[in-house]
mmCIF file of C-alpha atoms in Angstrom:
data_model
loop_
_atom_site.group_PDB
_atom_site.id
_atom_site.type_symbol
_atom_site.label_atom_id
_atom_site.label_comp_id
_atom_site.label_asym_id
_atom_site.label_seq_id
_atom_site.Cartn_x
_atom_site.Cartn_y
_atom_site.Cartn_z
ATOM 1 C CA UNK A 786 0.990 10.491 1.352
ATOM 2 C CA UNK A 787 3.869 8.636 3.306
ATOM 3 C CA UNK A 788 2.319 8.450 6.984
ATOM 4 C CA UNK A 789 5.715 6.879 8.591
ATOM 5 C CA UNK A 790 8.897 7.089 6.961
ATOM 6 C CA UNK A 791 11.682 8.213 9.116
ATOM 7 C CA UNK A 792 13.200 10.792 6.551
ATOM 8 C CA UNK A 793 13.003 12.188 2.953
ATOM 9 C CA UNK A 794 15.141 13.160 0.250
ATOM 10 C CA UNK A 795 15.489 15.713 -2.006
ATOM 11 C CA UNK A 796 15.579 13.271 -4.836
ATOM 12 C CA UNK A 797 12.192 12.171 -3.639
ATOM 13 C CA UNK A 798 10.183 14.770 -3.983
ATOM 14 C CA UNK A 799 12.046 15.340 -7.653
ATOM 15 C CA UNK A 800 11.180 11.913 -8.726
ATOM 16 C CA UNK A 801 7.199 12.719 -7.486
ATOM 17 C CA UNK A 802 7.281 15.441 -8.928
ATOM 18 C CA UNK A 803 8.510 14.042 -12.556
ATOM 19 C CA UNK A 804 6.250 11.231 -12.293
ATOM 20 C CA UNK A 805 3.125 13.821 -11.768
ATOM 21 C CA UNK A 806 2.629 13.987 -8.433
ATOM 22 C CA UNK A 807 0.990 17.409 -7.569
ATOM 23 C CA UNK A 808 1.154 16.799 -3.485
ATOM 24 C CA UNK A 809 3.044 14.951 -0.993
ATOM 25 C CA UNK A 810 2.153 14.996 2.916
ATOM 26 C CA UNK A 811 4.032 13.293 5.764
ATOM 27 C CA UNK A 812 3.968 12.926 9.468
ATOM 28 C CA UNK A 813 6.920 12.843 10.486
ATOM 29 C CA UNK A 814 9.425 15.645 11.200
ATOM 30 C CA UNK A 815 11.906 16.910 13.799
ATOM 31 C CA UNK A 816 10.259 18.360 16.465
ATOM 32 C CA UNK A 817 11.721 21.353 16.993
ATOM 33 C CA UNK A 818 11.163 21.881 12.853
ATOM 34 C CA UNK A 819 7.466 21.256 13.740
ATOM 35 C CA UNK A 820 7.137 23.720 16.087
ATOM 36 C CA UNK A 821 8.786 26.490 14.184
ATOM 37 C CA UNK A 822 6.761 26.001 10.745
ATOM 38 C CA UNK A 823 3.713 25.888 13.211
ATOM 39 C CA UNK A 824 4.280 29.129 14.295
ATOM 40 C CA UNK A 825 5.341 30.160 11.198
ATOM 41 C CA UNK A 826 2.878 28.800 9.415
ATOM 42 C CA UNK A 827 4.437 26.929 6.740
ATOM 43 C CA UNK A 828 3.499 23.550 8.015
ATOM 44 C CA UNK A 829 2.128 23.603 4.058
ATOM 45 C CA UNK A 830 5.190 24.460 1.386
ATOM 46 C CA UNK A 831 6.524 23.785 -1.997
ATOM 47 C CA UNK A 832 9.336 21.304 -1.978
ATOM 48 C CA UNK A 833 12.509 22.406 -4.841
ATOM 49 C CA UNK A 834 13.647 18.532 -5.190
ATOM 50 C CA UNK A 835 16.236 19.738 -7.593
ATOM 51 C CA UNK A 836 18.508 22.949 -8.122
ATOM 52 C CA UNK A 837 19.627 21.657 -11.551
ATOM 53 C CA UNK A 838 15.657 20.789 -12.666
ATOM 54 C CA UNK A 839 14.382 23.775 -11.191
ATOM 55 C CA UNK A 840 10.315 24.141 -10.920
ATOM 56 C CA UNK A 841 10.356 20.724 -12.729
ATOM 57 C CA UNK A 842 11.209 19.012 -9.377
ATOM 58 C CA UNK A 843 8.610 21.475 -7.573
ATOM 59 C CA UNK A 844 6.188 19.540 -5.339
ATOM 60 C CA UNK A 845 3.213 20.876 -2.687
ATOM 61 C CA UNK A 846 4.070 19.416 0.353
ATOM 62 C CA UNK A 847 2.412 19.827 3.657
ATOM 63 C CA UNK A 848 3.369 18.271 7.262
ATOM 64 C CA UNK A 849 0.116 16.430 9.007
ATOM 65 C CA UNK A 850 -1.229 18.057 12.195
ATOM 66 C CA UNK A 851 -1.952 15.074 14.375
ATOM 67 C CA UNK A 852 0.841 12.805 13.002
ATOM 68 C CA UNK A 853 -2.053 10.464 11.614
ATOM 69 C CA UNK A 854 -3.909 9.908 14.086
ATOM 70 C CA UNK A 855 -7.857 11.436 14.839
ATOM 71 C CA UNK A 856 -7.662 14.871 16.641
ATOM 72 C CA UNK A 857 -7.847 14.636 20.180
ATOM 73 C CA UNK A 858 -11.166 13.400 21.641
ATOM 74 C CA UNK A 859 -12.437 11.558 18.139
ATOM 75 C CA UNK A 860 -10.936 8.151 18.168
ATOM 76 C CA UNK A 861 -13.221 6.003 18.193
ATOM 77 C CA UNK A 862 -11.219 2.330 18.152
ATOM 78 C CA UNK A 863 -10.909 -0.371 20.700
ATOM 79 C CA UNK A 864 -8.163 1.355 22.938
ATOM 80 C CA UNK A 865 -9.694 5.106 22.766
ATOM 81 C CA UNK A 866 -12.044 6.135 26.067
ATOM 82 C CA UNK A 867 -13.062 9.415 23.312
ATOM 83 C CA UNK A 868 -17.129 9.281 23.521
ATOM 84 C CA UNK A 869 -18.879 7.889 20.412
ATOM 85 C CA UNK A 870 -21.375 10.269 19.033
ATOM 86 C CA UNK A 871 -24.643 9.546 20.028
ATOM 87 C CA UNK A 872 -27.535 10.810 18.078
ATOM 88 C CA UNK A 873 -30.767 9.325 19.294
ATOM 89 C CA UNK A 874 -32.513 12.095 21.266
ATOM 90 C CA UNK A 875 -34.536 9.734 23.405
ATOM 91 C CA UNK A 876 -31.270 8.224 25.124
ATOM 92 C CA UNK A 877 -29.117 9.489 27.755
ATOM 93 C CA UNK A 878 -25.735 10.586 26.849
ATOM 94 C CA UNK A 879 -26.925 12.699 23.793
ATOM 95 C CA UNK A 880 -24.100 14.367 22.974
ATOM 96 C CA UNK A 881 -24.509 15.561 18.775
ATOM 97 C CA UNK A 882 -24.345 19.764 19.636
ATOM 98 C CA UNK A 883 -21.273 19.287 21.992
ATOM 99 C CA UNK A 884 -19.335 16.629 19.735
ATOM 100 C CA UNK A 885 -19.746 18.867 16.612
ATOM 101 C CA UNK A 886 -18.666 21.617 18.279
ATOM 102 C CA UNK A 887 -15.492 20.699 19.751
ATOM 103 C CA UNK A 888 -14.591 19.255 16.420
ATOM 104 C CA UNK A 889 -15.158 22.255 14.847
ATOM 105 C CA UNK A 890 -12.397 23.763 17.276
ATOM 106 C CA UNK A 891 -10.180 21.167 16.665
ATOM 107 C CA UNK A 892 -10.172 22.288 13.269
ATOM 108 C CA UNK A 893 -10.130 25.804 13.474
ATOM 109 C CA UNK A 894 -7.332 24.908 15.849
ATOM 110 C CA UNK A 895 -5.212 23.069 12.819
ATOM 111 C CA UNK A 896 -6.119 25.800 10.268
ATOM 112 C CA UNK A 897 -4.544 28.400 12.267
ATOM 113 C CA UNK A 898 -1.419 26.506 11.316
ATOM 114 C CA UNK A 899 -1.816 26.132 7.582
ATOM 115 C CA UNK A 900 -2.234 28.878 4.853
ATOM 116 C CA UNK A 901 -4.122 27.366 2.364
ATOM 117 C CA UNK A 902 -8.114 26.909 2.503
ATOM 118 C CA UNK A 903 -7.859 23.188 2.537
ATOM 119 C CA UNK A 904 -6.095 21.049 5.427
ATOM 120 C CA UNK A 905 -6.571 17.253 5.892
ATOM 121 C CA UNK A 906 -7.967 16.087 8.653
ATOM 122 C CA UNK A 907 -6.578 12.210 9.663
ATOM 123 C CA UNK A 908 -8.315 9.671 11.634
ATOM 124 C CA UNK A 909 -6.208 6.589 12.385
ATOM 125 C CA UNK A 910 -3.064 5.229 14.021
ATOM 126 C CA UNK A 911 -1.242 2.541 14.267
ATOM 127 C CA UNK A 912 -3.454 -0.711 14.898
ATOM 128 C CA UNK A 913 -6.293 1.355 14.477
ATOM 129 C CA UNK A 914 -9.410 0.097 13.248
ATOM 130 C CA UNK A 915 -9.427 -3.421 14.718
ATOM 131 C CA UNK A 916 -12.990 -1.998 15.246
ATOM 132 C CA UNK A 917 -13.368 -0.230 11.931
ATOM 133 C CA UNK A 918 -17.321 -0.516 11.663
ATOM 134 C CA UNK A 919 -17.332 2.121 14.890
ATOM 135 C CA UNK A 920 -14.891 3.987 13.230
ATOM 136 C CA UNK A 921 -16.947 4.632 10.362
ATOM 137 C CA UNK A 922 -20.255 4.716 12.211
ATOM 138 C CA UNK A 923 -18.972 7.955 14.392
ATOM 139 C CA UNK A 924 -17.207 9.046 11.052
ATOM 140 C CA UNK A 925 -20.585 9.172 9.224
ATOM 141 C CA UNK A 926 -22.140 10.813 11.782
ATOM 142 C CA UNK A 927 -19.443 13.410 12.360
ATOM 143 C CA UNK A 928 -20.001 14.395 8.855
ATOM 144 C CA UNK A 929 -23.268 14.167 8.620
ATOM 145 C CA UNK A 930 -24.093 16.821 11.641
ATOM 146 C CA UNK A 931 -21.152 18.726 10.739
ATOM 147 C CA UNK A 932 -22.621 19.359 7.390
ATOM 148 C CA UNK A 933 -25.780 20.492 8.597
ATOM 149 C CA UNK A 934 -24.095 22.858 10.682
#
């Protein structure tokens, strides 16, 4: 995946595509493109690289929701107020049922977007993790409960 180039070629995604590449996602796109393949659904497609090398230059290509950053209220770095997830019932501020929940919705709210069964869910920015072992930590336990769900 290319998280931050400002543009892409056709001849790109036919040299991926020749050297074996089966998927390509990027962040960045025009805005007003975004919004249309959102509505649209097609924020996933397959990329023709090539007129002249036909399905040889074919490549899966899909647009990342959140740019590449966490979805809203799950950044868990040094410049994010988002809540870690705490998970010790004896301590105030338990929070485990409410956290998993609303990331649930924020990925029901992405898959609405997307047609396939599979979307990719990002979590990290620029300058993010400066604090990585919190990262991780709320990571962990975001999959963890979400699992058990």
């Amino acid at each position: 995946w290319h998280i931050d180039p400002f543009g892409h070629s056709a001849e790109q995604a036919a040299l991926f595509a020749k050297m074996g590449f089966d998927g390509f996602f990027f962040s960045r796109i025009d805005y007003d493109d975004f919004e249309r393949r959102e509505d649209k659904r097609t924020l996933e497609m397959v990329w023709r690289g090539s007129p002249s090398l036909g399905n040889q230059s074919d490549l899966f290509t899909g647009v990342l929701y959140y740019h590449y950053g966490a979805p809203p209220g799950f950044c868990f770095d040094w410049r994010c107020t988002d809540p870690p997830i705490q998970d010790n019932p004896k301590l105030p501020g338990y929070n485990v049922k409410q956290r998993v929940a609303l990331f649930l919705e924020r990925v029901k709210q992405q898959a609405q977007h997307y047609t396939t069964n599979h979307i990719m869910m990002t979590f990290g920015s620029d300058f993010q993790y400066q604090f990585a072992e919190e990262n991780y930590e709320n990571m962990d336990k975001l999959i963890k409960y979400v699992n058990e769900e």
